[in-house]
Amino acid sequence: MTTRRRAVAGLSAATALLIAAGLAALGPDSAVASSHREAPLVAADPAIDNTDLYAFASPDRPGYLTIVANWIPFEEPNGGPNFYPFATDAAYNLYVDNDGDALPDATFRFTFHNVDKRGNNTFLYNNGPVTSLDDENLLFRQTYTLESSFNGAPFKTRIADAPVAPSRTGPASMPDYAKLRQQATLTLPGGWKTFAGQADDPFFLDLRVFDLLYGGNLSEVGQDTLSGYNVNSIALQVPFKDVALGGDVGRNPVIGVWTTTDRAKVRMTGDTSALRGQGDRVQVSRLGNPLVNEVVVPAALKDAFNALSPDKDASVQKVVDRVTDPEVPHLIEGIYGVPAPPTPRNDLAEIFLTGLTTKANGPIKVDLNSQLMNRDVRANRFRPSEMLRLNLSTPVTTNPKRLGVLDGDLQGFPNGRRLTDDVVDIELQALEGAAQTGKLVDALAAGDKVNANDNAFERSFPYLALPNVGAVNGGAVNGGGTGAGGAVPGDGHPGESASPTAMAAAGQTGPGESPVPTMAAASGAAGAAALLVGGAWWWRRRRSRPAAVATAGPAGAASGDPGHVHPHGPDPDSTLPF
C-alpha cells in the first residue's frame, strides 16, 4: 500500500507574507525550501539545496556558454553506504532570460532515475573495483534525462538514460575516477555538452564569518571551510546563439541565469509519477547571485525567497529594502568602525536587480551586463529581478583577477561568475561601496585570506576538480584538498585555479579594461592591523557592556534546436574581511 505524505508543511508566516504580496500561487500544499544551508527548510533537505551557480564564456571553446550548478552541500567523501544521489522526485532546472522580463526564455530541465541492484543481497554501493560506468561491480547508479524548452514551447528530450558520474567511494573502489568522469561527459547534437555527477566543491571561503564576523577581531580567517568537501554538479555547455535573444549575440549579448529545484506538491513514497507535468511541481530552492539569500535576505523571508520566481522579486518590498539597506554594512560599522555607506543603496540594486548599465539611471555609470543593453529588448517590459547576469560579448581574459570587475577584469563577477572569482571578497567590497566609488575599501584589504580553491580546476568542460577522497577531519594529510587529480594549476583561463605564484603575476590590466585602484600591500597590512587593534578594543568593551551594533533599516530565442539522442586568480594579497 503506497503511503502518501506532504512534502513540507508549516510555512504560515512566510506564506502569509507572499500571499499579502499577491503571490497566491504558494498554497498550503506547497513545499518551499538555496546555497550551503542558508534557509531553514532547505537545510533539512540537502538533495534539493542549490549551493552555487556559475556562468561564463567557455575559455577553450569560443562562442559557447558554460553553466555549472551545484547541489548537496558538505558532502564528506566517506559518507557511505548510500553516499550522495540526486533526488529522483525532483526536477533540477537551469534558466536563461534574454529579454529582461524576468521570465525564462530557455529552460534546461534535468530529472534523475535510480538503477539499484543491491536489493536484499548487500548494503554496498559497489562490491569490487569500478572501472567503467557500466561495470557490474557498481551496484547503485543513476541516469538522467535532459529536456529543453525555448520561448515557452513544449519541452523536447535532448538525451535520455544519460549516465551520472557516481559518488567517489575511494581509490580501492574507483582506481581511475578521471575515466568515469570522462565517460559521464557527453556531447550532444548542436554542439551541446552535458555532465552530471560528483565534483570537488569549487566555492572557497572562511565560514567563520558567522562567529560575529570572524571572531570580532579578524582572528578567525584563512581557513577554507569547504576544503575537502564535495558537491553534486550539473554542467551544461551550449552555443551563444541558443540562448541569445533572437539567436543574435551581436545585437543581444546579455543574458540572465538562475537555477531552481522543483519537487512534487505531494510526494509518493517510491513513486515518481507526480513528476509527469510541470503543473505537478512547486519550486523549493532557487539561486542566482551568490550569497544573496545567505547575507541579504533576513531569516523570516529565506524560505519564501526560495519559492519566489524572479519576475515577482520587485513586488516584495521587504526583500527590495534589504538590498537598498543591507544588514552587513551596519554590522561591520558596529564591530569594526568602518562607516556604512549612506542609503538607499541604489548601487546594489544595479548589481543584483538590474545589471550594470547607464540605461538604468543608477549611480554606477557603466554599460556592462543588463538586458536593457540588448537592442531588441522592450524597455517597458524590463523588470528588476535577482539573477546572475552575463555579457557574452566580453572578451575572455588571459589573466583573470579574483576580484573581477572591481579590479578591472570585466569578465569577472558580477559579470557572470567564473570558478576562480572570489565572490565573498567581491561582495563585501561592493556592500561597503567600492563599486559606487570606484575604489576598494582599504580597511577590508586583508579579507578572509582564502583566495583560491584548494584543488586546481580542469582546463576543459566541465572544468570542475575531481571529487575529493579521504576524511575531511583527517588533518592536512588525509583531509581537504585531496584527490582532485587530472588537473594542473591554471594558466589564467576562466574556470581554472592558478597557483599563488601565477596569480600574483596576473595583476596587469588588459586592453580595453577599466582599472579600479587596488590597495598597496603596506596599506592592506596597515588596514588589517588597525582592524585587529580596533576589533580587540571593541570586543573587550563589548564584554563589559552590551554593544550597540546598528541594524539594518526597513525590512529591503533561441534558434538552434538540437535533436533527441540516447547515449550508448590572480592577486592573492588583496582580499577582504567579511
PDB file of N, CA, C and O in Angstrom, residues 102 115 174 207 217 260 293 296 318 352 442 502 512 544 577:
ATOM      1  N   ALA A 102      12.329  38.887 -16.720  1.00  0.00           N
ATOM      2  CA  ALA A 102      12.489  38.018 -15.549  1.00  0.00           C
ATOM      3  C   ALA A 102      11.735  36.702 -15.682  1.00  0.00           C
ATOM      4  O   ALA A 102      11.491  36.014 -14.690  1.00  0.00           O
ATOM      5  N   VAL A 115      19.124   3.227 -10.590  1.00  0.00           N
ATOM      6  CA  VAL A 115      19.286   1.832 -11.012  1.00  0.00           C
ATOM      7  C   VAL A 115      19.981   1.134  -9.847  1.00  0.00           C
ATOM      8  O   VAL A 115      21.204   1.193  -9.692  1.00  0.00           O
ATOM      9  N   MET A 174      37.396   2.859  -6.885  1.00  0.00           N
ATOM     10  CA  MET A 174      37.393   3.555  -8.175  1.00  0.00           C
ATOM     11  C   MET A 174      38.812   4.027  -8.471  1.00  0.00           C
ATOM     12  O   MET A 174      39.160   5.195  -8.271  1.00  0.00           O
ATOM     13  N   LEU A 207      34.038  30.294   6.503  1.00  0.00           N
ATOM     14  CA  LEU A 207      32.671  30.441   7.006  1.00  0.00           C
ATOM     15  C   LEU A 207      32.612  30.858   8.470  1.00  0.00           C
ATOM     16  O   LEU A 207      31.516  30.985   9.025  1.00  0.00           O
ATOM     17  N   ASN A 217      37.534  40.245  15.811  1.00  0.00           N
ATOM     18  CA  ASN A 217      38.849  40.891  15.731  1.00  0.00           C
ATOM     19  C   ASN A 217      39.698  40.335  14.586  1.00  0.00           C
ATOM     20  O   ASN A 217      40.914  40.499  14.575  1.00  0.00           O
ATOM     21  N   THR A 260      16.932  26.470 -10.218  1.00  0.00           N
ATOM     22  CA  THR A 260      15.977  26.107  -9.178  1.00  0.00           C
ATOM     23  C   THR A 260      15.915  24.592  -9.046  1.00  0.00           C
ATOM     24  O   THR A 260      16.375  23.843  -9.917  1.00  0.00           O
ATOM     25  N   ASN A 293      20.762  35.042  -0.663  1.00  0.00           N
ATOM     26  CA  ASN A 293      19.843  34.528   0.346  1.00  0.00           C
ATOM     27  C   ASN A 293      20.539  34.366   1.696  1.00  0.00           C
ATOM     28  O   ASN A 293      19.923  34.521   2.747  1.00  0.00           O
ATOM     29  N   VAL A 296      21.796  38.672   2.601  1.00  0.00           N
ATOM     30  CA  VAL A 296      20.954  39.821   2.283  1.00  0.00           C
ATOM     31  C   VAL A 296      19.534  39.598   2.786  1.00  0.00           C
ATOM     32  O   VAL A 296      18.964  40.437   3.483  1.00  0.00           O
ATOM     33  N   LYS A 318       9.858  44.099   1.121  1.00  0.00           N
ATOM     34  CA  LYS A 318      10.746  43.789   2.236  1.00  0.00           C
ATOM     35  C   LYS A 318      12.062  43.182   1.764  1.00  0.00           C
ATOM     36  O   LYS A 318      13.087  43.350   2.405  1.00  0.00           O
ATOM     37  N   PHE A 352      22.534  43.701  -8.267  1.00  0.00           N
ATOM     38  CA  PHE A 352      21.759  42.491  -8.032  1.00  0.00           C
ATOM     39  C   PHE A 352      20.426  42.439  -8.774  1.00  0.00           C
ATOM     40  O   PHE A 352      19.920  41.338  -9.038  1.00  0.00           O
ATOM     41  N   ASP A 442      40.056  50.291   1.872  1.00  0.00           N
ATOM     42  CA  ASP A 442      41.352  49.923   2.441  1.00  0.00           C
ATOM     43  C   ASP A 442      41.215  49.027   3.672  1.00  0.00           C
ATOM     44  O   ASP A 442      41.971  48.065   3.843  1.00  0.00           O
ATOM     45  N   ALA A 502      51.357  32.112  -9.934  1.00  0.00           N
ATOM     46  CA  ALA A 502      50.718  32.531 -11.183  1.00  0.00           C
ATOM     47  C   ALA A 502      49.731  33.648 -10.943  1.00  0.00           C
ATOM     48  O   ALA A 502      49.617  34.580 -11.738  1.00  0.00           O
ATOM     49  N   GLY A 512      41.567  47.678 -23.094  1.00  0.00           N
ATOM     50  CA  GLY A 512      40.156  47.994 -23.097  1.00  0.00           C
ATOM     51  C   GLY A 512      39.468  47.842 -21.769  1.00  0.00           C
ATOM     52  O   GLY A 512      38.273  48.036 -21.665  1.00  0.00           O
ATOM     53  N   SER A 544      32.248  44.004  28.573  1.00  0.00           N
ATOM     54  CA  SER A 544      31.927  44.709  29.801  1.00  0.00           C
ATOM     55  C   SER A 544      30.523  45.275  29.779  1.00  0.00           C
ATOM     56  O   SER A 544      29.906  45.465  30.807  1.00  0.00           O
ATOM     57  N   PRO A 577      37.843  41.295   4.612  1.00  0.00           N
ATOM     58  CA  PRO A 577      37.291  40.516   5.712  1.00  0.00           C
ATOM     59  C   PRO A 577      35.780  40.590   5.662  1.00  0.00           C
ATOM     60  O   PRO A 577      35.230  41.663   5.650  1.00  0.00           O
TER      61      PRO A 577
END
